Short mmCIF file of C-alpha atoms in Angstrom, two decimals:
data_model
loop_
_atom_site.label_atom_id
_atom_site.label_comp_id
_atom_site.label_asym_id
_atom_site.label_seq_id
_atom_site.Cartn_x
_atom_site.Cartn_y
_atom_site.Cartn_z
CA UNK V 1 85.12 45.00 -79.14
CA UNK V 2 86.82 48.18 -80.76
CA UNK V 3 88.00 45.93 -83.73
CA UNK V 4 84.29 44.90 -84.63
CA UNK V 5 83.51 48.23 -83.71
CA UNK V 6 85.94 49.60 -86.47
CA UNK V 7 84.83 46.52 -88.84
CA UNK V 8 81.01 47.95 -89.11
CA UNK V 9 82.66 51.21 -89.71
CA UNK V 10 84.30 50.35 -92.59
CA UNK V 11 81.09 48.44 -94.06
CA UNK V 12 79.77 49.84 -97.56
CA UNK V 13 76.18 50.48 -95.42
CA UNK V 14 77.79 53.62 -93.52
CA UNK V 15 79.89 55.16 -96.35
CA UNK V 16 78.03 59.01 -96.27
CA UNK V 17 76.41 60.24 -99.27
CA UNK V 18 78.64 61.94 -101.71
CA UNK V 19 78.04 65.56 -103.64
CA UNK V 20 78.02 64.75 -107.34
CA UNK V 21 77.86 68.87 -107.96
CA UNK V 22 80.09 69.50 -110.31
CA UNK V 23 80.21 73.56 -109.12
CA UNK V 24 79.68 72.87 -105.22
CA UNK V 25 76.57 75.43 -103.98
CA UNK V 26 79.04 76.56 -101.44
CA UNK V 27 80.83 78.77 -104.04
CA UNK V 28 77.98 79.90 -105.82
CA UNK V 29 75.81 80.71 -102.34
CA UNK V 30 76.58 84.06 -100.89
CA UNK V 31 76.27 85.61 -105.21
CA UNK V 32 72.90 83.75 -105.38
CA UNK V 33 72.10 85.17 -101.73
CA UNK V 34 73.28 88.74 -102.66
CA UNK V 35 70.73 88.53 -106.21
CA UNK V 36 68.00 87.45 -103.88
CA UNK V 37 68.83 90.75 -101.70
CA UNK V 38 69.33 93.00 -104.64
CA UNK V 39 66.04 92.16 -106.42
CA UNK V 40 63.85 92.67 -103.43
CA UNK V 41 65.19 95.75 -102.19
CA UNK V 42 64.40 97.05 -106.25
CA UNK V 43 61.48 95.45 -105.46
CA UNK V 44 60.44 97.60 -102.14
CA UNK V 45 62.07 100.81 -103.81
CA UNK V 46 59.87 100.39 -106.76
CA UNK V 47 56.46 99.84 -105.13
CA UNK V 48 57.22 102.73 -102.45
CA UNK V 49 57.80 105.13 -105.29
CA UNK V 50 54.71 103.80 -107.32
CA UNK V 51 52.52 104.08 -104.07
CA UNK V 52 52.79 108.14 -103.73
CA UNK V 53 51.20 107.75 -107.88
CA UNK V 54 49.22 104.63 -107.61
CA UNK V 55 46.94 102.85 -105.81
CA UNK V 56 48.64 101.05 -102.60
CA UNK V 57 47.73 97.38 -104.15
CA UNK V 58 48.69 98.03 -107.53
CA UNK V 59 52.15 99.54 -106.16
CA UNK V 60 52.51 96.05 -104.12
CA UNK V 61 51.69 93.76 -107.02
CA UNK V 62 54.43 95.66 -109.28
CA UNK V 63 56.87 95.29 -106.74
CA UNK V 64 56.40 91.81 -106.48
CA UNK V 65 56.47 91.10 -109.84
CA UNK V 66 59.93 92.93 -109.93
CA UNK V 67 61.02 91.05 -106.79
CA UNK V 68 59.77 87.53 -106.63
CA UNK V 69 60.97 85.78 -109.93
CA UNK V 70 64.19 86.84 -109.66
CA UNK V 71 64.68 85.91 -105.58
CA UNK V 72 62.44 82.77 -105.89
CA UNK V 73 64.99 81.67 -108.89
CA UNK V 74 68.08 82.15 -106.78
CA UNK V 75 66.92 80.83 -103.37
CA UNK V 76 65.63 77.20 -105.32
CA UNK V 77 69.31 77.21 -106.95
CA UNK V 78 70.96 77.39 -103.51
CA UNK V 79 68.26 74.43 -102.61
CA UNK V 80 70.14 72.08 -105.93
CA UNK V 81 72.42 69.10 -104.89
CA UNK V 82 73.40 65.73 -106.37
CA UNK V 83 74.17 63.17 -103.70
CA UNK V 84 75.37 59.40 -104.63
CA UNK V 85 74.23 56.93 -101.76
CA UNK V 86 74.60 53.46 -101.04
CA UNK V 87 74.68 53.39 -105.82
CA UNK V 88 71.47 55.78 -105.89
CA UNK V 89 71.98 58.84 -107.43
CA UNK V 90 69.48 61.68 -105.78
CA UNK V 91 69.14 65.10 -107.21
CA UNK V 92 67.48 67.92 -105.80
CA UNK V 93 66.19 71.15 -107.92
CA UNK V 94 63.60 73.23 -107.11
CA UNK V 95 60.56 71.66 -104.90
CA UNK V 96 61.47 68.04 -105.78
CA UNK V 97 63.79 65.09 -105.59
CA UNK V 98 64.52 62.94 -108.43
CA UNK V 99 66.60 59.72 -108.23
CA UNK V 100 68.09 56.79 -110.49
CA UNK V 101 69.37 53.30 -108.86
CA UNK V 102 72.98 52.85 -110.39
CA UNK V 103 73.12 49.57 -109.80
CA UNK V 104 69.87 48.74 -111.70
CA UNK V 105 70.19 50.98 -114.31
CA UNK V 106 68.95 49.80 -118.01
CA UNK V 107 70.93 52.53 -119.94
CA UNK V 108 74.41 54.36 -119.01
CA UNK V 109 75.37 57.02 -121.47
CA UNK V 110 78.17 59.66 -122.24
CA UNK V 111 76.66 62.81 -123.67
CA UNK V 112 78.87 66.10 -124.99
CA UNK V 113 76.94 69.55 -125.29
CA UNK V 114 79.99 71.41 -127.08
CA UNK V 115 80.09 75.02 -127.11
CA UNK V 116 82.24 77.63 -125.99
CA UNK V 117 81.83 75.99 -122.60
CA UNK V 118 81.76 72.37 -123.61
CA UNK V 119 80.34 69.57 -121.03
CA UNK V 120 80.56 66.10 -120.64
CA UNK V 121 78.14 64.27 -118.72
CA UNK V 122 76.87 60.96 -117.74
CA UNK V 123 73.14 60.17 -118.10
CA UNK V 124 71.85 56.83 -116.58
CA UNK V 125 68.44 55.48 -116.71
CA UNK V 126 66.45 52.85 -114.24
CA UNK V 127 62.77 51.67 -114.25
CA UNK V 128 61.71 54.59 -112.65
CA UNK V 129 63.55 57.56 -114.93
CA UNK V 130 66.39 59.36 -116.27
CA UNK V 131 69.25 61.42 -114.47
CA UNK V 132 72.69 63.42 -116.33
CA UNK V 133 75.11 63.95 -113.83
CA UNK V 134 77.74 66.58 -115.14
CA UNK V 135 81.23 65.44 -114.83
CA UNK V 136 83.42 68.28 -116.40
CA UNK V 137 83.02 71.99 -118.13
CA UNK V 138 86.00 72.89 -120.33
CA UNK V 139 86.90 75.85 -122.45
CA UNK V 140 89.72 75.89 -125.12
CA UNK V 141 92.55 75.86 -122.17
CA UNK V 142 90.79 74.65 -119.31
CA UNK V 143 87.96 73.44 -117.41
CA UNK V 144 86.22 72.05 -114.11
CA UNK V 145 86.14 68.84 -113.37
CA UNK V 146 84.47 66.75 -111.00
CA UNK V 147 86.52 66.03 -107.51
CA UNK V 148 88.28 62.88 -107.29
CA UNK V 149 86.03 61.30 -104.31
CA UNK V 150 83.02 61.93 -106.48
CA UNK V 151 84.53 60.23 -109.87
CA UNK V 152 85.67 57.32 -107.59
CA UNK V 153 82.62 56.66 -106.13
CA UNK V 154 80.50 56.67 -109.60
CA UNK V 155 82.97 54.66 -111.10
CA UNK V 156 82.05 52.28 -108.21
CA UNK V 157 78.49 52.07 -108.08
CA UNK V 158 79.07 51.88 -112.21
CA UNK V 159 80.84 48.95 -111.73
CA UNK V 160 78.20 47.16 -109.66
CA UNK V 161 75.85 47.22 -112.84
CA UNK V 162 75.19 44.18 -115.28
CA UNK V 163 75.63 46.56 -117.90
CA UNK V 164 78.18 46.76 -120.23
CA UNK V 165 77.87 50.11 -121.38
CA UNK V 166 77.97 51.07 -117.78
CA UNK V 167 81.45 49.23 -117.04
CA UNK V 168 82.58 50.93 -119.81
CA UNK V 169 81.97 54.06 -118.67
CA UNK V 170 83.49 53.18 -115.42
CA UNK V 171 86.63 52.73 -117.11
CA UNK V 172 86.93 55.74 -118.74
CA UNK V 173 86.23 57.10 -115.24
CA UNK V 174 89.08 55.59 -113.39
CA UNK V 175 91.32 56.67 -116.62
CA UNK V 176 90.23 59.91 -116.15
CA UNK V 177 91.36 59.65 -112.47
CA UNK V 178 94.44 58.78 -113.40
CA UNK V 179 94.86 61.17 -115.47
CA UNK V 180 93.97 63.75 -113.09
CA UNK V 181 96.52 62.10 -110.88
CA UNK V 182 99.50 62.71 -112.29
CA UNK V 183 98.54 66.15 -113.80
CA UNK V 184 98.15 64.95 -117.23
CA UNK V 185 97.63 67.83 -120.20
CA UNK V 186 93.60 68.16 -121.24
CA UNK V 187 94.27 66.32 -124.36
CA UNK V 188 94.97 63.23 -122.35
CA UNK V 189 92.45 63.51 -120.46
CA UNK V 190 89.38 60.89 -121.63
CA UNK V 191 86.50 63.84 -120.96
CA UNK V 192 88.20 66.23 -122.65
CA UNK V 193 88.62 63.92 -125.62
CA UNK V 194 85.19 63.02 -125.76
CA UNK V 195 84.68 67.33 -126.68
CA UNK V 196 87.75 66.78 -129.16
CA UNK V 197 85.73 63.72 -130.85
CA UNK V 198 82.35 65.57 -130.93
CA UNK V 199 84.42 68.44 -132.57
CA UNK V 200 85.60 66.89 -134.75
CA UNK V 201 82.90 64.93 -136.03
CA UNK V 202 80.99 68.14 -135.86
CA UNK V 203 78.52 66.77 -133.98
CA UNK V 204 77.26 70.17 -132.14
CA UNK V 205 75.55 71.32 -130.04
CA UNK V 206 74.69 67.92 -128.21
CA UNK V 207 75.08 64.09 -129.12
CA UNK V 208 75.72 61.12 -127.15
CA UNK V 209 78.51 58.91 -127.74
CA UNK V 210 77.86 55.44 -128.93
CA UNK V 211 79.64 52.40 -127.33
CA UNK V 212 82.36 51.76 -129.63
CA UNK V 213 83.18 55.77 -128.83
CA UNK V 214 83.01 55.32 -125.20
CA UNK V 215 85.91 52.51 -125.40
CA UNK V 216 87.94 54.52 -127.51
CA UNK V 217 88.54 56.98 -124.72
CA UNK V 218 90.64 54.82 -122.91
CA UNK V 219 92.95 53.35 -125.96
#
């Protein structure tokens, strides 16, 4: 009994979701929390003053104004989270959920925004719509990268596509794993190559790689 027990376990149906953020909310939270603080207490300071010189409404309503975009904007940010379950990528912003199926996607993509604060992402399209998932953010001597579970697991559900754009991608995935795993420099790492390629092409701010660039990451 405990063996089957451990056998369902184990089965690809109860693997939990898996974050996808690339900069996990949990660092970001108690800044955002503190700017939602900050901008309504200028908020309340501002329409008490205004009330002793203004009418009590319009005091309110300039207050708010002060106040509300600012808090609003950092309370949705702490709501923002990419999860990958069971090869469905789901990503939450604002009010809404959006998700792509990996495994039935039609189009798999690497695109490079380079700047001074470069970024490499994947963007994969189903049926239903589009989704980039940002993998890494580098600088000249460094960078963030996204944690080994999460690579492994989109490198997975890549996998499981018909596409071959999409296994490709996959591969340059695992690569970069490897990579990762043995401390390799940036410039042998495949996302940080796909900057030094868009650099050099001078291909700024934004392009997306085409196939035969894709495969080249991993030579």
């Amino acid at each position: 009994m405990s063996s089957r027990t451990s056998e369902r376990s184990l089965a690809p149906e109860h693997d939990p979701p898996v974050s996808l953020d690339l900069v996990p909310i949990e660092l970001i939270a108690p800044r955002l929390r503190r700017v939602a603080m900050i901008a309504i207490l200028i908020g309340v300071v501002v329409g008490a003053v205004l009330s002793f010189f203004t009418p009590l409404w319009l005091a309110v309503v300039v207050g708010g104004v002060i106040a509300v975009p600012t808090a609003l904007s950092a309370l949705v940010t702490l709501r923002r989270k990419v999860l990958l379950e069971h090869g469905v990528i789901f990503s939450t912003g604002g009010l809404r959920t959006r998700h792509v199926d990996v495994t039935k996607a039609v189009a798999a993509e690497v695109v490079v925004r380079s700047a001074r604060v470069s970024e490499v992402s994947v963007r994969i399209t189903d049926s239903d719509g589009v989704l980039a998932v940002p993998l890494a953010l580098y600088t000249t001597d460094g960078g963030r990268e996204l944690d080994v579970l999460g690579l492994r697991k989109l490198a997975d559900a890549l996998t499981t596509s018909e596409l071959v754009p999409a296994a490709a991608i996959a591969s340059v995935l695992i690569e970069q794993l490897r990579a990762e795993a043995r401390d390799a420099a940036l410039t042998e790492r495949p996302l940080f190559r796909a900057v030094e390629l868009v650099r050099a092409a001078g291909r700024v701010p934004m392009t997306t790689l085409t196939d035969h660039e894709v495969a080249a990451l991993v030579e």
